[in-house]
């Protein structure tokens, strides 16, 4: 019967298991089976709701193939862009950015020490006076606090619309 209908034997077996085709004395009656299949397919085409179990329509198969082709095309495009160097691996980017920001952080934190030395030398030279150590310490503390405030603001900044993520260590 499967050869006559030009379908696979598995498809005919499936229709039998689902009760679409009924066996007569354990065998398929071709005339009865043709009527049952035409009734079944007419029932599927008439129903407005989701498709019942049974043969896949040409429309759904075509749309599935179209979607599959779109996905494959998109993947090929991404692979091509990656090979040309237009795309960057996220982990590599994050690692590079972390190194960059740690370097900038170190430079910002060294500003108070460098600035303190310059300020004290300028004051001592211009005023012919030694700056007391407690004043030097206060200057350093003020500058460190200002740098820390800037670093804290940078470390907690988030792009508009971004969600908070857990810190990884």
Short mmCIF file of C-alpha atoms in Angstrom, two decimals:
data_model
loop_
_atom_site.label_atom_id
_atom_site.label_comp_id
_atom_site.label_asym_id
_atom_site.label_seq_id
_atom_site.Cartn_x
_atom_site.Cartn_y
_atom_site.Cartn_z
CA UNK A 1 0.00 0.00 0.00
CA UNK A 2 2.87 2.39 0.82
CA UNK A 3 4.34 1.89 -2.67
CA UNK A 4 0.93 2.54 -4.27
CA UNK A 5 0.52 5.82 -2.32
CA UNK A 6 4.20 6.71 -2.92
CA UNK A 7 4.87 7.11 0.79
CA UNK A 8 7.22 5.33 3.17
CA UNK A 9 6.15 2.17 4.99
CA UNK A 10 6.92 3.98 8.27
CA UNK A 11 4.35 6.65 7.40
CA UNK A 12 1.69 3.98 6.76
CA UNK A 13 2.60 2.29 10.07
CA UNK A 14 2.28 5.63 11.85
CA UNK A 15 -1.17 6.20 10.36
CA UNK A 16 -2.20 2.73 11.55
CA UNK A 17 -0.90 3.36 15.08
CA UNK A 18 -2.71 6.72 15.24
CA UNK A 19 -5.96 5.07 14.19
CA UNK A 20 -6.24 6.89 10.87
CA UNK A 21 -6.03 3.62 8.94
CA UNK A 22 -7.91 0.58 10.15
CA UNK A 23 -6.77 -2.91 9.33
CA UNK A 24 -9.15 -5.57 8.01
CA UNK A 25 -8.05 -9.05 9.14
CA UNK A 26 -4.62 -7.61 9.98
CA UNK A 27 -4.17 -6.15 6.48
CA UNK A 28 -4.77 -2.81 4.82
CA UNK A 29 -7.77 -2.66 2.48
CA UNK A 30 -6.56 -0.20 -0.23
CA UNK A 31 -10.02 1.21 -1.05
CA UNK A 32 -10.94 1.69 2.60
CA UNK A 33 -7.50 3.14 3.37
CA UNK A 34 -7.81 5.67 0.52
CA UNK A 35 -11.17 6.87 1.90
CA UNK A 36 -9.82 7.04 5.45
CA UNK A 37 -6.78 9.06 4.36
CA UNK A 38 -8.88 11.47 2.28
CA UNK A 39 -11.30 11.92 5.22
CA UNK A 40 -8.35 12.47 7.55
CA UNK A 41 -6.67 15.05 5.31
CA UNK A 42 -9.98 16.85 4.67
CA UNK A 43 -10.52 17.02 8.43
CA UNK A 44 -7.07 18.55 8.90
CA UNK A 45 -7.61 21.17 6.18
CA UNK A 46 -11.03 22.12 7.60
CA UNK A 47 -9.87 22.60 11.19
CA UNK A 48 -8.86 26.23 11.88
CA UNK A 49 -6.82 25.41 14.99
CA UNK A 50 -3.37 23.95 15.31
CA UNK A 51 -2.63 21.01 13.10
CA UNK A 52 -3.32 17.58 14.52
CA UNK A 53 -0.85 14.74 14.40
CA UNK A 54 -0.49 13.51 10.88
CA UNK A 55 1.18 14.42 7.64
CA UNK A 56 3.09 17.71 7.54
CA UNK A 57 1.64 20.25 5.11
CA UNK A 58 3.74 21.65 2.30
CA UNK A 59 3.33 25.17 3.71
CA UNK A 60 4.73 24.31 7.13
CA UNK A 61 7.55 22.31 5.59
CA UNK A 62 8.41 25.17 3.25
CA UNK A 63 8.38 27.71 6.08
CA UNK A 64 10.53 25.39 8.20
CA UNK A 65 13.04 25.01 5.34
CA UNK A 66 13.04 28.76 4.77
CA UNK A 67 13.77 29.36 8.47
CA UNK A 68 16.48 26.69 8.45
CA UNK A 69 18.10 28.36 5.43
CA UNK A 70 17.98 31.75 7.17
CA UNK A 71 19.68 30.32 10.27
CA UNK A 72 22.37 28.58 8.21
CA UNK A 73 22.96 31.77 6.22
CA UNK A 74 23.27 33.77 9.44
CA UNK A 75 25.75 31.28 10.88
CA UNK A 76 27.84 31.36 7.70
CA UNK A 77 27.86 35.16 7.81
CA UNK A 78 29.01 35.15 11.45
CA UNK A 79 31.75 32.61 10.66
CA UNK A 80 32.91 34.72 7.70
CA UNK A 81 33.00 37.89 9.81
CA UNK A 82 34.90 36.07 12.57
CA UNK A 83 37.49 34.81 10.08
CA UNK A 84 37.96 38.33 8.69
CA UNK A 85 38.52 39.71 12.18
CA UNK A 86 35.30 41.70 12.30
CA UNK A 87 34.06 39.80 15.36
CA UNK A 88 35.91 39.42 18.66
CA UNK A 89 35.64 36.61 21.16
CA UNK A 90 33.78 37.93 24.21
CA UNK A 91 36.14 36.31 26.75
CA UNK A 92 39.23 37.68 24.99
CA UNK A 93 37.67 41.15 24.89
CA UNK A 94 36.77 41.05 28.59
CA UNK A 95 40.28 39.86 29.50
CA UNK A 96 41.87 42.68 27.46
CA UNK A 97 39.53 45.28 28.95
CA UNK A 98 40.29 44.04 32.47
CA UNK A 99 44.03 44.43 31.84
CA UNK A 100 43.48 47.89 30.37
CA UNK A 101 41.35 49.06 33.29
CA UNK A 102 43.76 47.64 35.88
CA UNK A 103 46.57 49.60 34.21
CA UNK A 104 44.49 52.80 34.23
CA UNK A 105 43.55 52.17 37.86
CA UNK A 106 47.23 51.83 38.80
CA UNK A 107 48.06 55.07 37.02
CA UNK A 108 45.22 56.92 38.75
CA UNK A 109 46.27 55.60 42.16
CA UNK A 110 49.86 56.77 41.59
CA UNK A 111 48.74 60.37 40.92
CA UNK A 112 48.57 61.44 44.61
CA UNK A 113 52.12 60.29 45.32
CA UNK A 114 53.56 61.99 42.23
CA UNK A 115 51.47 65.11 42.77
CA UNK A 116 52.40 65.35 46.45
CA UNK A 117 56.11 65.31 45.64
CA UNK A 118 55.67 67.99 42.96
CA UNK A 119 53.49 70.20 45.20
CA UNK A 120 55.81 69.97 48.18
CA UNK A 121 58.89 70.73 46.08
CA UNK A 122 57.12 73.72 44.50
CA UNK A 123 55.89 75.09 47.86
CA UNK A 124 59.25 74.57 49.58
CA UNK A 125 61.13 76.14 46.68
CA UNK A 126 58.75 79.08 46.23
CA UNK A 127 58.17 79.85 49.91
CA UNK A 128 61.56 78.82 51.25
CA UNK A 129 59.74 76.81 53.90
CA UNK A 130 59.69 73.13 54.81
CA UNK A 131 56.18 71.60 54.62
CA UNK A 132 55.47 69.68 57.85
CA UNK A 133 54.98 65.92 57.56
CA UNK A 134 51.44 66.06 58.97
CA UNK A 135 50.46 68.54 56.23
CA UNK A 136 52.08 66.27 53.65
CA UNK A 137 50.06 63.32 55.02
CA UNK A 138 46.82 65.33 54.89
CA UNK A 139 47.52 66.34 51.28
CA UNK A 140 48.18 62.72 50.35
CA UNK A 141 45.00 61.53 52.11
CA UNK A 142 42.85 64.15 50.33
CA UNK A 143 44.28 63.27 46.94
CA UNK A 144 43.90 59.51 47.56
CA UNK A 145 40.26 60.00 48.55
CA UNK A 146 39.54 62.02 45.42
CA UNK A 147 41.16 59.35 43.23
CA UNK A 148 39.27 56.57 45.05
CA UNK A 149 35.97 58.42 44.51
CA UNK A 150 36.66 58.62 40.77
CA UNK A 151 37.60 54.93 40.63
CA UNK A 152 34.50 53.94 42.59
CA UNK A 153 32.29 55.92 40.23
CA UNK A 154 33.95 54.25 37.24
CA UNK A 155 33.68 50.77 38.72
CA UNK A 156 29.96 51.08 39.51
CA UNK A 157 28.94 52.81 36.27
CA UNK A 158 26.53 50.91 34.05
CA UNK A 159 25.29 51.66 30.59
CA UNK A 160 21.66 52.77 30.42
CA UNK A 161 19.41 49.73 30.19
CA UNK A 162 22.13 47.32 31.37
CA UNK A 163 21.33 44.84 34.11
CA UNK A 164 23.53 44.30 37.11
CA UNK A 165 25.66 41.19 36.98
CA UNK A 166 27.50 39.32 39.69
CA UNK A 167 31.17 40.11 40.13
CA UNK A 168 33.43 37.26 39.13
CA UNK A 169 36.63 36.64 40.98
#
